[in-house]
PDB file of C-alpha atoms in Angstrom:
ATOM      1  CA  UNK W 194       5.927  18.566   8.610  1.00  0.00           C
ATOM      2  CA  UNK W 195       3.646  16.448   6.620  1.00  0.00           C
ATOM      3  CA  UNK W 196       4.061  12.467   5.467  1.00  0.00           C
ATOM      4  CA  UNK W 197       2.972  10.698   2.814  1.00  0.00           C
ATOM      5  CA  UNK W 198       3.697   7.738   1.750  1.00  0.00           C
ATOM      6  CA  UNK W 199       4.570   5.647  -1.531  1.00  0.00           C
ATOM      7  CA  UNK W 200       4.049   2.054  -2.809  1.00  0.00           C
ATOM      8  CA  UNK W 201       4.250  -0.608  -5.979  1.00  0.00           C
ATOM      9  CA  UNK W 202       0.253  -0.941  -5.907  1.00  0.00           C
ATOM     10  CA  UNK W 203      -0.020  -4.711  -7.959  1.00  0.00           C
ATOM     11  CA  UNK W 204      -2.690  -6.927  -8.462  1.00  0.00           C
ATOM     12  CA  UNK W 205      -1.839  -9.039  -5.699  1.00  0.00           C
ATOM     13  CA  UNK W 206      -1.088  -5.903  -2.908  1.00  0.00           C
ATOM     14  CA  UNK W 207      -3.279  -4.536  -0.537  1.00  0.00           C
ATOM     15  CA  UNK W 208      -6.311  -2.603  -2.956  1.00  0.00           C
ATOM     16  CA  UNK W 209      -6.283   0.876  -4.046  1.00  0.00           C
ATOM     17  CA  UNK W 210      -9.347   2.265  -2.870  1.00  0.00           C
ATOM     18  CA  UNK W 211      -8.482   0.780   0.467  1.00  0.00           C
ATOM     19  CA  UNK W 212      -4.999   2.194   1.430  1.00  0.00           C
ATOM     20  CA  UNK W 213      -6.430   5.053  -0.175  1.00  0.00           C
ATOM     21  CA  UNK W 214      -8.827   5.456   2.933  1.00  0.00           C
ATOM     22  CA  UNK W 215      -6.458   3.504   5.632  1.00  0.00           C
ATOM     23  CA  UNK W 216      -3.954   6.675   4.510  1.00  0.00           C
ATOM     24  CA  UNK W 217      -6.289   9.089   5.070  1.00  0.00           C
ATOM     25  CA  UNK W 218      -8.166   8.314   7.809  1.00  0.00           C
ATOM     26  CA  UNK W 219      -4.621   7.863   9.635  1.00  0.00           C
ATOM     27  CA  UNK W 220      -3.770  11.709   8.984  1.00  0.00           C
ATOM     28  CA  UNK W 221      -1.223  10.745   6.168  1.00  0.00           C
ATOM     29  CA  UNK W 222      -1.164  14.535   3.938  1.00  0.00           C
ATOM     30  CA  UNK W 223      -0.642  11.713   0.266  1.00  0.00           C
ATOM     31  CA  UNK W 224      -0.659   8.752  -1.817  1.00  0.00           C
ATOM     32  CA  UNK W 225       2.192   8.579  -4.352  1.00  0.00           C
ATOM     33  CA  UNK W 226       2.142   6.294  -6.827  1.00  0.00           C
ATOM     34  CA  UNK W 227       5.071   4.701  -9.316  1.00  0.00           C
ATOM     35  CA  UNK W 228       4.853   4.037 -12.183  1.00  0.00           C
ATOM     36  CA  UNK W 229       6.147   1.144 -15.356  1.00  0.00           C
ATOM     37  CA  UNK W 230       4.099   0.638 -18.467  1.00  0.00           C
ATOM     38  CA  UNK W 231       5.371  -2.808 -18.518  1.00  0.00           C
ATOM     39  CA  UNK W 232       8.868  -4.339 -18.173  1.00  0.00           C
ATOM     40  CA  UNK W 233      10.685  -5.740 -21.344  1.00  0.00           C
ATOM     41  CA  UNK W 234      11.895  -9.889 -20.415  1.00  0.00           C
ATOM     42  CA  UNK W 235      15.164  -9.385 -22.219  1.00  0.00           C
ATOM     43  CA  UNK W 236      16.186  -7.570 -18.821  1.00  0.00           C
ATOM     44  CA  UNK W 237      19.084  -5.867 -20.455  1.00  0.00           C
ATOM     45  CA  UNK W 238      19.024  -2.636 -18.560  1.00  0.00           C
ATOM     46  CA  UNK W 239      20.443  -3.433 -15.137  1.00  0.00           C
ATOM     47  CA  UNK W 240      18.072  -3.180 -12.096  1.00  0.00           C
ATOM     48  CA  UNK W 241      18.244   0.491 -10.024  1.00  0.00           C
ATOM     49  CA  UNK W 242      18.427  -1.172  -7.396  1.00  0.00           C
ATOM     50  CA  UNK W 243      21.172  -3.102  -7.757  1.00  0.00           C
ATOM     51  CA  UNK W 244      21.869  -7.094  -8.571  1.00  0.00           C
ATOM     52  CA  UNK W 245      20.183  -9.005 -11.198  1.00  0.00           C
ATOM     53  CA  UNK W 246      16.754  -9.619 -10.296  1.00  0.00           C
ATOM     54  CA  UNK W 247      13.869  -7.391 -10.635  1.00  0.00           C
ATOM     55  CA  UNK W 248      11.070  -7.615  -7.898  1.00  0.00           C
ATOM     56  CA  UNK W 249       8.297  -8.441  -9.480  1.00  0.00           C
ATOM     57  CA  UNK W 250       6.185  -5.176  -8.317  1.00  0.00           C
ATOM     58  CA  UNK W 251       8.143  -3.419 -11.351  1.00  0.00           C
ATOM     59  CA  UNK W 252       6.138  -5.554 -13.641  1.00  0.00           C
ATOM     60  CA  UNK W 253       3.271  -6.461 -12.402  1.00  0.00           C
ATOM     61  CA  UNK W 254       2.070  -2.247 -11.195  1.00  0.00           C
ATOM     62  CA  UNK W 255      -1.181  -0.302 -11.971  1.00  0.00           C
ATOM     63  CA  UNK W 256      -1.486   2.287 -13.692  1.00  0.00           C
ATOM     64  CA  UNK W 257      -0.941   5.351 -11.350  1.00  0.00           C
ATOM     65  CA  UNK W 258      -3.426   7.743 -12.866  1.00  0.00           C
ATOM     66  CA  UNK W 259      -6.200   5.165 -12.926  1.00  0.00           C
ATOM     67  CA  UNK W 260      -5.689   3.918  -9.728  1.00  0.00           C
ATOM     68  CA  UNK W 261      -5.595   7.808  -8.848  1.00  0.00           C
ATOM     69  CA  UNK W 262      -9.229   8.170 -10.035  1.00  0.00           C
ATOM     70  CA  UNK W 263     -10.174   5.387  -7.243  1.00  0.00           C
ATOM     71  CA  UNK W 264      -8.808   6.924  -4.618  1.00  0.00           C
ATOM     72  CA  UNK W 265      -9.806  10.061  -5.058  1.00  0.00           C
ATOM     73  CA  UNK W 266     -13.607   8.603  -5.185  1.00  0.00           C
ATOM     74  CA  UNK W 267     -13.229   7.391  -1.631  1.00  0.00           C
ATOM     75  CA  UNK W 268     -11.370  10.175   0.037  1.00  0.00           C
ATOM     76  CA  UNK W 269     -11.466  13.993   0.631  1.00  0.00           C
ATOM     77  CA  UNK W 270      -8.138  15.707   2.084  1.00  0.00           C
ATOM     78  CA  UNK W 271      -5.926  12.908   0.564  1.00  0.00           C
ATOM     79  CA  UNK W 272      -3.331  14.854  -2.368  1.00  0.00           C
ATOM     80  CA  UNK W 273      -2.717  12.184  -5.383  1.00  0.00           C
ATOM     81  CA  UNK W 274       0.145  11.861  -6.625  1.00  0.00           C
ATOM     82  CA  UNK W 275       2.095  10.393  -9.384  1.00  0.00           C
ATOM     83  CA  UNK W 276       6.068   9.131  -7.501  1.00  0.00           C
ATOM     84  CA  UNK W 277       7.745   8.961 -10.794  1.00  0.00           C
ATOM     85  CA  UNK W 278       5.036   9.067 -14.333  1.00  0.00           C
ATOM     86  CA  UNK W 279       7.408   8.200 -16.832  1.00  0.00           C
ATOM     87  CA  UNK W 280       6.315  11.306 -18.591  1.00  0.00           C
ATOM     88  CA  UNK W 281       8.211  11.250 -21.874  1.00  0.00           C
ATOM     89  CA  UNK W 282       6.893   7.565 -22.319  1.00  0.00           C
ATOM     90  CA  UNK W 283       2.799   9.324 -22.744  1.00  0.00           C
ATOM     91  CA  UNK W 284       1.698  11.751 -25.536  1.00  0.00           C
ATOM     92  CA  UNK W 285       1.704  15.000 -24.102  1.00  0.00           C
ATOM     93  CA  UNK W 286      -1.604  16.057 -25.391  1.00  0.00           C
ATOM     94  CA  UNK W 287      -3.794  13.039 -23.680  1.00  0.00           C
ATOM     95  CA  UNK W 288      -1.976  13.171 -20.965  1.00  0.00           C
ATOM     96  CA  UNK W 289      -2.455  16.709 -19.952  1.00  0.00           C
ATOM     97  CA  UNK W 290      -5.983  16.136 -19.990  1.00  0.00           C
ATOM     98  CA  UNK W 291      -5.686  12.752 -18.263  1.00  0.00           C
ATOM     99  CA  UNK W 292      -3.726  14.536 -15.363  1.00  0.00           C
ATOM    100  CA  UNK W 293      -6.140  18.006 -15.866  1.00  0.00           C
ATOM    101  CA  UNK W 294      -9.048  15.765 -15.552  1.00  0.00           C
ATOM    102  CA  UNK W 295      -8.405  14.188 -12.005  1.00  0.00           C
ATOM    103  CA  UNK W 296      -7.285  17.351 -10.991  1.00  0.00           C
ATOM    104  CA  UNK W 297     -10.692  18.568 -11.396  1.00  0.00           C
ATOM    105  CA  UNK W 298     -12.675  14.938 -10.406  1.00  0.00           C
ATOM    106  CA  UNK W 299     -10.567  15.308  -6.958  1.00  0.00           C
ATOM    107  CA  UNK W 300     -10.404  19.034  -5.995  1.00  0.00           C
ATOM    108  CA  UNK W 301      -8.238  20.116  -7.290  1.00  0.00           C
ATOM    109  CA  UNK W 302      -5.663  17.403  -5.004  1.00  0.00           C
ATOM    110  CA  UNK W 303      -3.155  16.530  -7.894  1.00  0.00           C
ATOM    111  CA  UNK W 304       1.028  17.071  -7.713  1.00  0.00           C
ATOM    112  CA  UNK W 305       2.323  15.520 -10.626  1.00  0.00           C
ATOM    113  CA  UNK W 306       6.038  13.957  -9.879  1.00  0.00           C
ATOM    114  CA  UNK W 307       8.284  13.218 -12.687  1.00  0.00           C
ATOM    115  CA  UNK W 308      11.274  11.239 -13.841  1.00  0.00           C
ATOM    116  CA  UNK W 309      13.409  10.182 -16.640  1.00  0.00           C
ATOM    117  CA  UNK W 310      13.784   6.813 -16.466  1.00  0.00           C
ATOM    118  CA  UNK W 311      16.028   4.450 -16.222  1.00  0.00           C
ATOM    119  CA  UNK W 312      14.583   1.329 -17.906  1.00  0.00           C
ATOM    120  CA  UNK W 313      16.273   1.763 -22.395  1.00  0.00           C
ATOM    121  CA  UNK W 314      14.234  -1.040 -23.840  1.00  0.00           C
ATOM    122  CA  UNK W 315      11.225  -0.031 -21.806  1.00  0.00           C
ATOM    123  CA  UNK W 316      12.100   3.492 -23.656  1.00  0.00           C
ATOM    124  CA  UNK W 317      12.592   2.203 -26.308  1.00  0.00           C
ATOM    125  CA  UNK W 318       9.386   0.260 -26.901  1.00  0.00           C
ATOM    126  CA  UNK W 319       7.024   3.464 -26.802  1.00  0.00           C
ATOM    127  CA  UNK W 320       9.653   5.013 -29.555  1.00  0.00           C
ATOM    128  CA  UNK W 321      11.519   6.560 -26.987  1.00  0.00           C
ATOM    129  CA  UNK W 322      15.610   6.526 -27.298  1.00  0.00           C
ATOM    130  CA  UNK W 323      17.670   6.693 -24.115  1.00  0.00           C
ATOM    131  CA  UNK W 324      19.859  10.277 -24.635  1.00  0.00           C
ATOM    132  CA  UNK W 325      17.009  12.584 -25.348  1.00  0.00           C
ATOM    133  CA  UNK W 326      14.692  11.295 -22.396  1.00  0.00           C
ATOM    134  CA  UNK W 327      15.723  13.930 -20.332  1.00  0.00           C
ATOM    135  CA  UNK W 328      14.856  16.893 -23.521  1.00  0.00           C
ATOM    136  CA  UNK W 329      11.699  14.347 -24.418  1.00  0.00           C
ATOM    137  CA  UNK W 330      10.320  15.029 -20.867  1.00  0.00           C
ATOM    138  CA  UNK W 331      11.239  18.814 -20.531  1.00  0.00           C
ATOM    139  CA  UNK W 332       9.510  19.541 -23.454  1.00  0.00           C
ATOM    140  CA  UNK W 333       6.388  16.990 -22.552  1.00  0.00           C
ATOM    141  CA  UNK W 334       6.062  18.997 -19.935  1.00  0.00           C
ATOM    142  CA  UNK W 335       6.265  22.412 -20.618  1.00  0.00           C
ATOM    143  CA  UNK W 336       3.087  21.425 -23.835  1.00  0.00           C
ATOM    144  CA  UNK W 337       1.389  19.959 -21.141  1.00  0.00           C
ATOM    145  CA  UNK W 338       1.818  23.023 -19.067  1.00  0.00           C
ATOM    146  CA  UNK W 339       0.935  25.142 -21.749  1.00  0.00           C
ATOM    147  CA  UNK W 340      -2.194  23.105 -22.703  1.00  0.00           C
ATOM    148  CA  UNK W 341      -3.256  23.757 -18.992  1.00  0.00           C
ATOM    149  CA  UNK W 342      -2.775  27.780 -18.389  1.00  0.00           C
ATOM    150  CA  UNK W 343      -4.146  28.263 -21.552  1.00  0.00           C
ATOM    151  CA  UNK W 344      -7.276  28.947 -23.639  1.00  0.00           C
ATOM    152  CA  UNK W 345      -5.785  28.404 -26.803  1.00  0.00           C
ATOM    153  CA  UNK W 346      -2.176  26.265 -26.398  1.00  0.00           C
ATOM    154  CA  UNK W 347       0.373  26.010 -28.963  1.00  0.00           C
ATOM    155  CA  UNK W 348       4.247  24.486 -28.412  1.00  0.00           C
ATOM    156  CA  UNK W 349       6.951  23.987 -30.956  1.00  0.00           C
ATOM    157  CA  UNK W 350      10.313  21.806 -30.111  1.00  0.00           C
ATOM    158  CA  UNK W 351      12.113  19.431 -31.353  1.00  0.00           C
ATOM    159  CA  UNK W 352      10.303  16.550 -30.260  1.00  0.00           C
ATOM    160  CA  UNK W 353       6.807  18.159 -29.772  1.00  0.00           C
ATOM    161  CA  UNK W 354       5.018  20.059 -31.982  1.00  0.00           C
ATOM    162  CA  UNK W 355       1.374  21.078 -32.338  1.00  0.00           C
ATOM    163  CA  UNK W 356      -0.796  24.451 -33.896  1.00  0.00           C
ATOM    164  CA  UNK W 357      -2.823  26.562 -31.735  1.00  0.00           C
ATOM    165  CA  UNK W 358      -5.343  24.051 -30.123  1.00  0.00           C
ATOM    166  CA  UNK W 359      -8.340  24.034 -27.685  1.00  0.00           C
ATOM    167  CA  UNK W 360      -7.925  21.555 -24.793  1.00  0.00           C
ATOM    168  CA  UNK W 361     -10.395  21.513 -21.361  1.00  0.00           C
ATOM    169  CA  UNK W 362     -11.336  20.785 -18.455  1.00  0.00           C
ATOM    170  CA  UNK W 363      -8.464  22.609 -16.641  1.00  0.00           C
ATOM    171  CA  UNK W 364      -6.735  21.718 -13.503  1.00  0.00           C
ATOM    172  CA  UNK W 365      -8.538  23.373 -10.892  1.00  0.00           C
ATOM    173  CA  UNK W 366      -5.410  24.149  -9.484  1.00  0.00           C
ATOM    174  CA  UNK W 367      -4.141  27.208 -10.451  1.00  0.00           C
ATOM    175  CA  UNK W 368      -1.952  28.540 -12.049  1.00  0.00           C
ATOM    176  CA  UNK W 369      -1.726  24.760 -12.602  1.00  0.00           C
ATOM    177  CA  UNK W 370      -0.436  21.443 -11.493  1.00  0.00           C
ATOM    178  CA  UNK W 371       2.389  21.024  -8.824  1.00  0.00           C
ATOM    179  CA  UNK W 372       5.282  19.486 -10.974  1.00  0.00           C
ATOM    180  CA  UNK W 373       8.026  18.225  -9.446  1.00  0.00           C
ATOM    181  CA  UNK W 374      10.791  16.121 -10.729  1.00  0.00           C
ATOM    182  CA  UNK W 375      12.133  12.340  -8.951  1.00  0.00           C
ATOM    183  CA  UNK W 376      16.339  11.612  -8.976  1.00  0.00           C
ATOM    184  CA  UNK W 377      19.866  12.325  -8.308  1.00  0.00           C
ATOM    185  CA  UNK W 378      21.400  15.758  -7.231  1.00  0.00           C
ATOM    186  CA  UNK W 379      23.453  17.159 -10.007  1.00  0.00           C
ATOM    187  CA  UNK W 380      23.469  20.076 -12.417  1.00  0.00           C
ATOM    188  CA  UNK W 381      21.311  18.767 -15.187  1.00  0.00           C
ATOM    189  CA  UNK W 382      18.248  17.942 -12.377  1.00  0.00           C
ATOM    190  CA  UNK W 383      18.993  21.894 -10.988  1.00  0.00           C
ATOM    191  CA  UNK W 384      18.424  23.311 -14.137  1.00  0.00           C
ATOM    192  CA  UNK W 385      16.107  21.120 -15.207  1.00  0.00           C
ATOM    193  CA  UNK W 386      14.397  22.042 -11.419  1.00  0.00           C
ATOM    194  CA  UNK W 387      15.124  25.570 -11.960  1.00  0.00           C
ATOM    195  CA  UNK W 388      13.800  25.683 -15.549  1.00  0.00           C
ATOM    196  CA  UNK W 389       9.874  23.976 -15.595  1.00  0.00           C
ATOM    197  CA  UNK W 390       9.264  22.629 -12.093  1.00  0.00           C
ATOM    198  CA  UNK W 391       8.197  23.946  -8.570  1.00  0.00           C
ATOM    199  CA  UNK W 392      10.737  21.428  -6.666  1.00  0.00           C
ATOM    200  CA  UNK W 393      12.985  18.230  -6.522  1.00  0.00           C
ATOM    201  CA  UNK W 394      12.655  15.312  -5.306  1.00  0.00           C
ATOM    202  CA  UNK W 395      15.374  12.911  -3.878  1.00  0.00           C
ATOM    203  CA  UNK W 396      14.906   9.775  -4.166  1.00  0.00           C
ATOM    204  CA  UNK W 397      16.068   7.672  -0.602  1.00  0.00           C
ATOM    205  CA  UNK W 398      16.358  11.686   0.704  1.00  0.00           C
ATOM    206  CA  UNK W 399      20.568  11.218   0.117  1.00  0.00           C
ATOM    207  CA  UNK W 400      22.600  14.246  -0.235  1.00  0.00           C
ATOM    208  CA  UNK W 401      20.575  16.529   0.295  1.00  0.00           C
ATOM    209  CA  UNK W 402      21.843  19.084   2.801  1.00  0.00           C
ATOM    210  CA  UNK W 403      24.667  19.364   0.582  1.00  0.00           C
ATOM    211  CA  UNK W 404      22.639  19.791  -2.697  1.00  0.00           C
ATOM    212  CA  UNK W 405      20.662  22.510  -1.687  1.00  0.00           C
ATOM    213  CA  UNK W 406      22.843  25.541  -2.419  1.00  0.00           C
ATOM    214  CA  UNK W 407      23.534  24.322  -6.103  1.00  0.00           C
ATOM    215  CA  UNK W 408      19.614  23.599  -6.076  1.00  0.00           C
ATOM    216  CA  UNK W 409      19.151  27.434  -4.861  1.00  0.00           C
ATOM    217  CA  UNK W 410      21.448  28.704  -7.160  1.00  0.00           C
ATOM    218  CA  UNK W 411      20.421  27.308 -10.047  1.00  0.00           C
ATOM    219  CA  UNK W 412      16.774  28.630  -8.849  1.00  0.00           C
ATOM    220  CA  UNK W 413      17.445  32.215  -8.340  1.00  0.00           C
ATOM    221  CA  UNK W 414      19.590  32.105 -11.733  1.00  0.00           C
ATOM    222  CA  UNK W 415      16.272  31.607 -13.370  1.00  0.00           C
ATOM    223  CA  UNK W 416      14.873  34.191 -11.656  1.00  0.00           C
ATOM    224  CA  UNK W 417      12.284  32.135 -10.033  1.00  0.00           C
ATOM    225  CA  UNK W 418      10.147  33.567  -7.251  1.00  0.00           C
ATOM    226  CA  UNK W 419      10.449  31.509  -3.243  1.00  0.00           C
ATOM    227  CA  UNK W 420      11.565  28.700  -2.835  1.00  0.00           C
ATOM    228  CA  UNK W 421      12.244  25.469  -4.766  1.00  0.00           C
ATOM    229  CA  UNK W 422      10.035  22.348  -2.934  1.00  0.00           C
ATOM    230  CA  UNK W 423      12.236  19.797  -1.088  1.00  0.00           C
ATOM    231  CA  UNK W 424      10.183  16.265  -1.057  1.00  0.00           C
ATOM    232  CA  UNK W 425      12.432  13.324   0.417  1.00  0.00           C
ATOM    233  CA  UNK W 426      11.015  10.642  -1.065  1.00  0.00           C
ATOM    234  CA  UNK W 427      10.709   6.970  -0.893  1.00  0.00           C
ATOM    235  CA  UNK W 428      12.856   6.650   2.742  1.00  0.00           C
ATOM    236  CA  UNK W 429      12.196   4.763   5.444  1.00  0.00           C
ATOM    237  CA  UNK W 430      11.498   6.653   8.390  1.00  0.00           C
ATOM    238  CA  UNK W 431      12.998   7.070  11.782  1.00  0.00           C
ATOM    239  CA  UNK W 432      12.259  10.293  14.311  1.00  0.00           C
ATOM    240  CA  UNK W 433      15.901  11.310  13.666  1.00  0.00           C
ATOM    241  CA  UNK W 434      16.228  11.091   9.762  1.00  0.00           C
ATOM    242  CA  UNK W 435      12.442  13.211   9.536  1.00  0.00           C
ATOM    243  CA  UNK W 436      13.563  15.815  12.095  1.00  0.00           C
ATOM    244  CA  UNK W 437      16.706  16.209  10.578  1.00  0.00           C
ATOM    245  CA  UNK W 438      14.792  17.058   7.363  1.00  0.00           C
ATOM    246  CA  UNK W 439      12.485  19.130   9.047  1.00  0.00           C
ATOM    247  CA  UNK W 440      15.729  21.569  10.076  1.00  0.00           C
ATOM    248  CA  UNK W 441      16.848  21.776   6.287  1.00  0.00           C
ATOM    249  CA  UNK W 442      13.082  22.948   5.446  1.00  0.00           C
ATOM    250  CA  UNK W 443      11.295  20.861   4.261  1.00  0.00           C
ATOM    251  CA  UNK W 444       7.699  20.519   4.752  1.00  0.00           C
ATOM    252  CA  UNK W 445       6.923  16.946   3.619  1.00  0.00           C
ATOM    253  CA  UNK W 446       8.510  13.368   3.627  1.00  0.00           C
ATOM    254  CA  UNK W 447       6.949  10.426   1.501  1.00  0.00           C
ATOM    255  CA  UNK W 448       8.121   7.075   2.897  1.00  0.00           C
ATOM    256  CA  UNK W 449       7.929   3.524   1.875  1.00  0.00           C
ATOM    257  CA  UNK W 450       5.315   1.205   1.898  1.00  0.00           C
ATOM    258  CA  UNK W 451       5.943  -2.623   1.279  1.00  0.00           C
ATOM    259  CA  UNK W 452       4.831  -3.837  -2.135  1.00  0.00           C
ATOM    260  CA  UNK W 453       2.736  -6.368  -0.242  1.00  0.00           C
ATOM    261  CA  UNK W 454      -0.821  -7.636   1.140  1.00  0.00           C
ATOM    262  CA  UNK W 455      -3.437  -6.169   3.451  1.00  0.00           C
ATOM    263  CA  UNK W 456      -1.837  -7.126   7.230  1.00  0.00           C
ATOM    264  CA  UNK W 457       1.590  -5.813   6.328  1.00  0.00           C
ATOM    265  CA  UNK W 458       0.608  -2.399   4.675  1.00  0.00           C
ATOM    266  CA  UNK W 459      -2.009  -1.546   6.901  1.00  0.00           C
ATOM    267  CA  UNK W 460       0.814  -2.813   9.827  1.00  0.00           C
ATOM    268  CA  UNK W 461       3.449  -0.395   8.255  1.00  0.00           C
ATOM    269  CA  UNK W 462       0.985   2.195   7.883  1.00  0.00           C
ATOM    270  CA  UNK W 463       0.438   2.182  11.501  1.00  0.00           C
ATOM    271  CA  UNK W 464       4.363   2.106  12.798  1.00  0.00           C
ATOM    272  CA  UNK W 465       4.241   5.261  10.588  1.00  0.00           C
ATOM    273  CA  UNK W 466       1.792   7.179  12.553  1.00  0.00           C
ATOM    274  CA  UNK W 467       4.573   7.766  15.458  1.00  0.00           C
ATOM    275  CA  UNK W 468       5.804   9.764  13.015  1.00  0.00           C
ATOM    276  CA  UNK W 469       2.658  12.216  12.114  1.00  0.00           C
ATOM    277  CA  UNK W 470       2.502  15.652  14.334  1.00  0.00           C
TER     278      UNK W 470
END
């Protein structure tokens, strides 16, 4: 089973180039970076972790695509992924081109992890209503898939509309960049996974065993071939926990690194190497 890592990279943490090199050198499979374009000072939306305070890494986080491009330039094998991208806050044509370019420059080493988002006022500043975020994410990703796959692409929806266009480069990976959705289990989540994604990333890795039958049923009902990927995301590893995930059929787990300086992050990486196969 492969191990990847995720971290809130900021202007105060370890640098992305060193982190990417050290992560690959130790044998980890992937690097996943989260996204917040900004955090509104009003702080009306409660923190997803509970409590009144929101950790500073949420509003100091770097742009994941730019950081992943830097990581691509100093690595050869490391998979470069968003964990997760707030795709509703981006224009799909521009975002499709950016991701395709990263896939090209990295030699086909990207994965597109997306989320529906939780910060109401952050979305509002991007012109996105919280109530429609799921439908927007769906249309944004589906239209991006059209742009990645087709030489002449078009899309017509409630939120995304464009007549036939040409857009290159195309991703190196065929037919497109693997797309996964991060979030909690449930019928709505699994309907989205089955329709337009390649897998599910349960945040924290909780509740997978109970959720798998419903996920597989949704996948089958959508006439999808094979099995959906299930990647426990942002977990704190232990031998028992990783063995449990492997018994469920998970082929990769993404473990959480501290949003800290060089010494703390490298020490955490070193401590996690004992779980590498």
